[in-house]
Tab-separated table of N, CA and C in Angstrom:
chain	number	residue	atom	x	y	z
B	1	MET	N	25.292	-18.618	20.604
B	1	MET	CA	24.506	-19.636	21.154
B	1	MET	C	23.324	-18.861	21.800
B	2	THR	N	21.907	-19.707	21.825
B	2	THR	CA	20.536	-18.963	21.810
B	2	THR	C	19.887	-19.369	23.439
B	3	PRO	N	19.807	-19.699	24.227
B	3	PRO	CA	18.955	-19.952	25.901
B	3	PRO	C	18.566	-21.073	25.150
B	4	GLY	N	17.852	-21.868	24.223
B	4	GLY	CA	16.893	-22.373	24.050
B	4	GLY	C	18.286	-23.546	23.227
B	5	SER	N	19.141	-23.279	22.048
B	5	SER	CA	20.316	-24.305	21.965
B	5	SER	C	20.490	-24.485	23.465
B	6	TYR	N	21.267	-23.503	24.227
B	6	TYR	CA	22.186	-24.397	25.732
B	6	TYR	C	21.335	-25.222	26.057
B	7	PHE	N	19.852	-24.690	26.468
B	7	PHE	CA	19.149	-25.643	27.291
B	7	PHE	C	18.947	-27.347	26.887
B	8	ASN	N	19.107	-27.119	25.111
B	8	ASN	CA	18.118	-28.156	24.134
B	8	ASN	C	20.117	-29.415	25.187
B	9	GLU	N	21.288	-28.865	24.692
B	9	GLU	CA	22.058	-29.538	25.446
B	9	GLU	C	22.930	-29.847	26.328
B	10	GLN	N	21.874	-29.786	27.262
B	10	GLN	CA	22.493	-30.077	28.963
B	10	GLN	C	21.957	-31.903	28.430
B	11	SER	N	22.539	-32.401	30.544
B	11	SER	CA	21.949	-33.763	29.562
B	11	SER	C	20.208	-34.329	30.733
B	12	ASP	N	19.421	-34.805	30.283
B	12	ASP	CA	18.851	-35.559	30.922
B	12	ASP	C	18.520	-35.269	32.134
B	13	PRO	N	17.759	-36.138	33.200
B	13	PRO	CA	16.421	-35.105	33.090
B	13	PRO	C	16.805	-33.928	33.236
B	14	LYS	N	15.215	-32.714	32.153
B	14	LYS	CA	15.519	-30.975	32.102
B	14	LYS	C	13.816	-30.986	32.375
B	15	ARG	N	13.283	-30.527	32.972
B	15	ARG	CA	12.507	-30.231	32.423
B	15	ARG	C	12.034	-27.957	32.913
B	16	LEU	N	11.676	-27.136	32.759
B	16	LEU	CA	11.049	-25.947	32.849
B	16	LEU	C	9.984	-25.766	32.699
B	17	PHE	N	10.186	-24.985	33.708
B	17	PHE	CA	9.057	-23.787	35.274
B	17	PHE	C	9.173	-22.653	34.931
B	18	GLY	N	7.705	-22.534	33.940
B	18	GLY	CA	8.285	-20.804	33.505
B	18	GLY	C	7.163	-20.404	34.638
B	19	PHE	N	7.226	-18.942	35.713
B	19	PHE	CA	6.843	-18.282	36.776
B	19	PHE	C	5.386	-17.451	36.191
B	20	SER	N	4.256	-16.947	36.431
B	20	SER	CA	2.955	-16.429	35.314
B	20	SER	C	1.891	-16.422	36.876
B	21	LYS	N	1.567	-14.891	36.528
B	21	LYS	CA	0.819	-14.870	37.325
B	21	LYS	C	-0.948	-15.613	36.507
B	22	ARG	N	-0.682	-15.899	35.516
B	22	ARG	CA	-0.838	-17.344	34.264
B	22	ARG	C	-1.050	-18.132	34.580
B	23	GLY	N	0.121	-18.645	35.605
B	23	GLY	CA	0.535	-20.521	35.938
B	23	GLY	C	-1.425	-21.401	35.807
B	24	THR	N	-1.578	-22.099	35.776
B	24	THR	CA	-2.180	-23.329	36.856
B	24	THR	C	-1.677	-24.364	38.134
B	25	LYS	N	-0.741	-24.296	38.019
B	25	LYS	CA	-0.441	-24.732	39.718
B	25	LYS	C	0.401	-23.689	40.129
B	26	HIS	N	0.001	-24.195	41.686
B	26	HIS	CA	-0.013	-23.746	43.014
B	26	HIS	C	1.873	-23.575	42.507
B	27	TYR	N	3.218	-22.738	42.567
B	27	TYR	CA	4.244	-22.541	43.042
B	27	TYR	C	5.227	-23.810	44.146
B	28	ALA	N	3.875	-24.206	44.874
B	28	ALA	CA	4.588	-24.978	46.037
B	28	ALA	C	4.517	-26.544	46.686
B	29	THR	N	2.972	-26.460	45.285
B	29	THR	CA	2.873	-27.953	45.793
B	29	THR	C	3.735	-29.032	45.762
B	30	PRO	N	3.568	-29.769	46.686
B	30	PRO	CA	4.612	-31.146	47.269
B	30	PRO	C	4.796	-31.308	46.132
B	31	GLY	N	6.089	-31.683	45.494
B	31	GLY	CA	6.567	-32.829	44.533
B	31	GLY	C	6.711	-32.840	42.971
B	32	THR	N	6.226	-30.817	42.985
B	32	THR	CA	6.883	-30.326	41.559
B	32	THR	C	8.228	-29.945	40.830
B	33	TYR	N	8.701	-29.976	41.877
B	33	TYR	CA	10.395	-30.141	41.805
B	33	TYR	C	11.285	-30.831	41.470
B	34	GLN	N	12.069	-31.323	40.312
B	34	GLN	CA	12.980	-32.501	41.061
B	34	GLN	C	15.003	-32.021	39.891
B	35	ALA	N	15.220	-33.021	40.573
B	35	ALA	CA	16.950	-32.235	40.240
B	35	ALA	C	17.118	-32.570	38.886
B	36	GLY	N	17.443	-31.195	37.734
B	36	GLY	CA	17.553	-30.570	36.088
B	36	GLY	C	16.773	-30.470	36.169
B	37	ASP	N	15.654	-29.812	37.115
B	37	ASP	CA	14.737	-28.638	36.855
B	37	ASP	C	15.218	-27.064	36.538
B	38	TRP	N	14.344	-26.679	35.433
B	38	TRP	CA	15.413	-25.292	35.226
B	38	TRP	C	14.050	-24.361	35.792
B	39	LEU	N	14.251	-23.288	35.914
B	39	LEU	CA	12.772	-22.255	37.115
B	39	LEU	C	13.438	-20.827	35.680
B	40	MET	N	12.071	-20.180	34.966
B	40	MET	CA	12.141	-19.154	34.491
B	40	MET	C	11.339	-17.977	34.957
B	41	PHE	N	11.448	-17.087	34.699
B	41	PHE	CA	11.238	-15.764	34.903
B	41	PHE	C	10.304	-14.942	33.938
B	42	GLY	N	10.292	-14.044	33.926
B	42	GLY	CA	9.535	-12.809	32.764
B	42	GLY	C	9.397	-11.950	33.550
B	43	ALA	N	9.834	-10.792	32.343
B	43	ALA	CA	10.333	-9.258	32.766
B	43	ALA	C	9.212	-8.507	33.789
B	44	GLU	N	9.137	-8.306	34.810
B	44	GLU	CA	8.174	-7.584	36.157
B	44	GLU	C	7.372	-6.367	34.874
B	45	THR	N	7.795	-6.132	33.373
B	45	THR	CA	6.466	-5.243	32.577
B	45	THR	C	5.965	-5.713	31.926
B	46	THR	N	6.581	-7.119	31.360
B	46	THR	CA	5.546	-7.737	30.374
B	46	THR	C	5.381	-10.219	30.458
B	47	GLY	N	6.136	-9.702	31.624
B	47	GLY	CA	5.285	-10.904	32.121
B	47	GLY	C	6.751	-12.421	31.296
B	48	LEU	N	6.518	-13.734	31.298
B	48	LEU	CA	6.697	-14.504	30.888
B	48	LEU	C	6.093	-14.702	29.686
B	49	PRO	N	6.164	-14.999	28.174
B	49	PRO	CA	6.413	-14.663	26.990
B	49	PRO	C	5.222	-16.063	26.574
B	50	GLN	N	5.131	-16.135	25.552
B	50	GLN	CA	4.299	-17.118	25.312
B	50	GLN	C	4.498	-18.256	25.024
B	51	GLU	N	5.517	-18.207	24.733
B	51	GLU	CA	6.828	-18.933	24.118
B	51	GLU	C	7.480	-19.918	24.972
B	52	ALA	N	7.359	-19.289	26.740
B	52	ALA	CA	8.224	-20.037	27.730
B	52	ALA	C	7.578	-20.908	28.150
B	53	HIS	N	5.857	-20.391	28.176
B	53	HIS	CA	4.312	-21.094	28.369
B	53	HIS	C	5.348	-22.437	27.803
B	54	ALA	N	4.833	-21.960	26.533
B	54	ALA	CA	4.799	-23.471	25.444
B	54	ALA	C	6.402	-24.277	25.805
B	55	ALA	N	7.017	-23.799	25.983
B	55	ALA	CA	7.817	-24.449	25.948
B	55	ALA	C	7.610	-25.697	27.567
B	56	ALA	N	7.043	-24.466	28.113
B	56	ALA	CA	7.505	-25.767	29.984
B	56	ALA	C	6.130	-26.968	29.466
B	57	VAL	N	5.054	-26.725	28.885
B	57	VAL	CA	4.409	-27.793	28.640
B	57	VAL	C	4.918	-28.681	28.034
B	58	ASP	N	5.638	-28.281	26.981
B	58	ASP	CA	6.717	-29.339	25.960
B	58	ASP	C	7.790	-30.073	26.758
B	59	THR	N	8.389	-29.391	27.912
B	59	THR	CA	9.442	-30.244	28.524
B	59	THR	C	9.008	-31.032	30.045
B	60	GLN	N	7.596	-31.383	30.256
B	60	GLN	CA	6.510	-31.453	31.701
B	60	GLN	C	6.974	-31.019	32.284
B	61	GLY	N	6.775	-29.520	31.811
B	61	GLY	CA	7.325	-28.950	33.580
B	61	GLY	C	5.707	-27.889	33.322
B	62	ALA	N	5.989	-26.435	34.353
B	62	ALA	CA	4.564	-26.692	33.746
B	62	ALA	C	4.734	-25.289	34.342
B	63	VAL	N	3.343	-24.162	34.091
B	63	VAL	CA	3.738	-23.260	34.377
B	63	VAL	C	2.407	-22.349	35.598
B	64	VAL	N	4.000	-22.379	36.205
B	64	VAL	CA	3.412	-22.196	38.324
B	64	VAL	C	2.848	-20.537	38.323
B	65	LYS	N	2.186	-20.222	39.528
B	65	LYS	CA	2.182	-19.106	39.917
B	65	LYS	C	2.031	-18.855	41.701
B	66	ILE	N	2.172	-18.257	41.499
B	66	ILE	CA	3.243	-17.808	43.217
B	66	ILE	C	1.470	-16.832	43.869
B	67	PRO	N	0.602	-17.652	44.206
B	67	PRO	CA	-0.277	-15.935	44.903
B	67	PRO	C	-0.734	-14.802	45.192
B	68	MET	N	-1.250	-14.471	44.676
B	68	MET	CA	-0.672	-12.751	45.650
B	68	MET	C	-2.125	-12.380	44.827
B	69	ILE	N	-2.985	-11.331	46.629
B	69	ILE	CA	-3.780	-10.024	46.427
B	69	ILE	C	-3.748	-9.701	44.954
B	70	GLU	N	-4.597	-9.104	44.015
B	70	GLU	CA	-4.019	-7.915	43.661
B	70	GLU	C	-4.742	-7.093	43.576
B	71	THR	N	-5.444	-6.202	44.874
B	71	THR	CA	-6.137	-5.329	45.036
B	71	THR	C	-4.965	-4.309	45.274
B	72	HIS	N	-4.158	-4.462	46.064
B	72	HIS	CA	-2.908	-2.982	45.838
B	72	HIS	C	-1.561	-3.453	45.305
B	73	VAL	N	-1.561	-4.380	44.659
B	73	VAL	CA	-0.230	-5.061	44.213
B	73	VAL	C	-0.735	-5.330	42.498
B	74	ARG	N	-0.138	-5.036	41.458
B	74	ARG	CA	0.059	-5.739	40.521
B	74	ARG	C	0.778	-6.642	39.885
B	75	SER	N	1.432	-7.019	40.343
B	75	SER	CA	3.065	-7.801	39.907
B	75	SER	C	3.379	-7.877	41.513
B	76	LEU	N	4.940	-9.152	41.556
B	76	LEU	CA	5.819	-9.124	42.157
B	76	LEU	C	6.856	-9.311	41.775
B	77	ASN	N	7.720	-7.337	42.351
B	77	ASN	CA	8.878	-7.355	42.470
B	77	ASN	C	9.856	-8.665	41.165
B	78	LEU	N	10.405	-8.740	40.397
B	78	LEU	CA	11.019	-9.732	39.396
B	78	LEU	C	11.912	-10.817	40.812
B	79	ALA	N	12.688	-9.739	41.909
B	79	ALA	CA	13.531	-10.506	42.776
B	79	ALA	C	12.653	-11.360	43.832
B	80	VAL	N	11.780	-10.698	43.955
B	80	VAL	CA	11.466	-11.243	45.038
B	80	VAL	C	10.813	-12.603	44.627
B	81	SER	N	10.314	-12.535	43.005
B	81	SER	CA	9.457	-13.598	42.730
B	81	SER	C	10.773	-14.898	42.258
B	82	VAL	N	11.310	-14.442	42.091
B	82	VAL	CA	12.608	-15.661	42.222
B	82	VAL	C	13.435	-16.384	43.301
B	83	GLY	N	13.327	-15.570	44.582
B	83	GLY	CA	13.444	-15.599	46.164
B	83	GLY	C	12.880	-16.802	46.711
B	84	VAL	N	12.068	-16.295	46.125
B	84	VAL	CA	10.688	-17.408	46.537
B	84	VAL	C	10.592	-18.869	45.819
B	85	GLY	N	10.815	-18.689	44.497
B	85	GLY	CA	10.914	-19.715	43.628
B	85	GLY	C	11.651	-20.800	43.838
B	86	LEU	N	12.840	-20.354	43.532
B	86	LEU	CA	14.571	-20.721	44.328
B	86	LEU	C	14.249	-21.094	45.297
B	87	TYR	N	13.598	-20.526	46.995
B	87	TYR	CA	13.837	-21.647	47.740
B	87	TYR	C	13.005	-22.322	48.011
B	88	GLU	N	12.214	-22.713	46.900
B	88	GLU	CA	10.723	-23.426	46.823
B	88	GLU	C	11.919	-24.835	46.801
B	89	ALA	N	12.017	-24.681	45.041
B	89	ALA	CA	12.101	-25.088	44.109
B	89	ALA	C	13.586	-26.181	45.131
B	90	ILE	N	14.876	-25.908	46.176
B	90	ILE	CA	16.063	-25.270	47.045
B	90	ILE	C	14.348	-26.638	48.136
B	91	ARG	N	14.155	-25.759	49.151
B	91	ARG	CA	13.191	-26.835	49.826
B	91	ARG	C	13.116	-27.816	49.935
B	92	GLN	N	12.539	-28.768	48.340
B	92	GLN	CA	11.643	-29.490	47.558
B	92	GLN	C	12.518	-30.781	46.997
B	93	LEU	N	14.364	-30.181	46.756
B	93	LEU	CA	14.729	-31.264	46.668
B	93	LEU	C	15.407	-31.777	47.846
B	94	ASP	N	15.367	-30.785	48.728
B	94	ASP	CA	16.237	-31.095	50.635
B	94	ASP	C	17.658	-30.618	50.643
B	95	PHE	N	17.876	-29.708	51.948
B	95	PHE	CA	19.324	-28.954	51.366
B	95	PHE	C	20.310	-30.252	51.386
B	96	ALA	N	19.861	-31.114	51.695
B	96	ALA	CA	21.964	-32.361	51.789
B	96	ALA	C	21.527	-31.825	50.725
B	97	GLU	N	21.111	-31.793	49.651
B	97	GLU	CA	21.857	-32.878	47.863
B	97	GLU	C	21.701	-31.853	47.653
B	98	VAL	N	21.381	-30.231	47.251
B	98	VAL	CA	22.913	-29.157	47.418
B	98	VAL	C	23.178	-28.735	47.642
B	99	ALA	N	23.975	-29.558	49.619
B	99	ALA	CA	24.980	-28.692	49.547
B	99	ALA	C	26.139	-30.350	49.078
B	100	ALA	N	26.176	-31.563	48.934
B	100	ALA	CA	26.285	-32.177	48.540
B	100	ALA	C	27.207	-31.972	47.423
B	101	GLU	N	25.477	-31.515	46.802
B	101	GLU	CA	26.874	-30.759	45.203
B	101	GLU	C	27.434	-29.911	45.294
B	102	HIS	N	27.515	-28.627	46.500
B	102	HIS	CA	28.577	-27.814	46.358
B	102	HIS	C	29.315	-28.695	46.992
B	103	GLU	N	29.535	-29.042	47.632
B	103	GLU	CA	30.915	-29.846	48.339
B	103	GLU	C	31.240	-29.780	47.347
B	104	GLN	N	31.358	-30.233	45.936
B	104	GLN	CA	32.198	-30.289	44.889
B	104	GLN	C	33.689	-30.654	44.337
């Protein structure tokens, strides 16, 4: 099973959000995330593939970016990016919703 086919088999609503330094939307824009969203992150060395950018747009999601000053840093560590992005998505969905799902 490919990652794309697994995603397609999941129930709606679902959207893809790709995290990339080439993103067009700030990752913490209020109201960005909703239940059913999937977050995608690329490799530290190559970033998010162009196919993933297109998939995000095709699913009514977006390619978002975590802003950084590139004077001394070329990219964020993947684990840091995932932590920042996941925390923001959970914060926007409200911790109560996540806690309710965890208790089931």
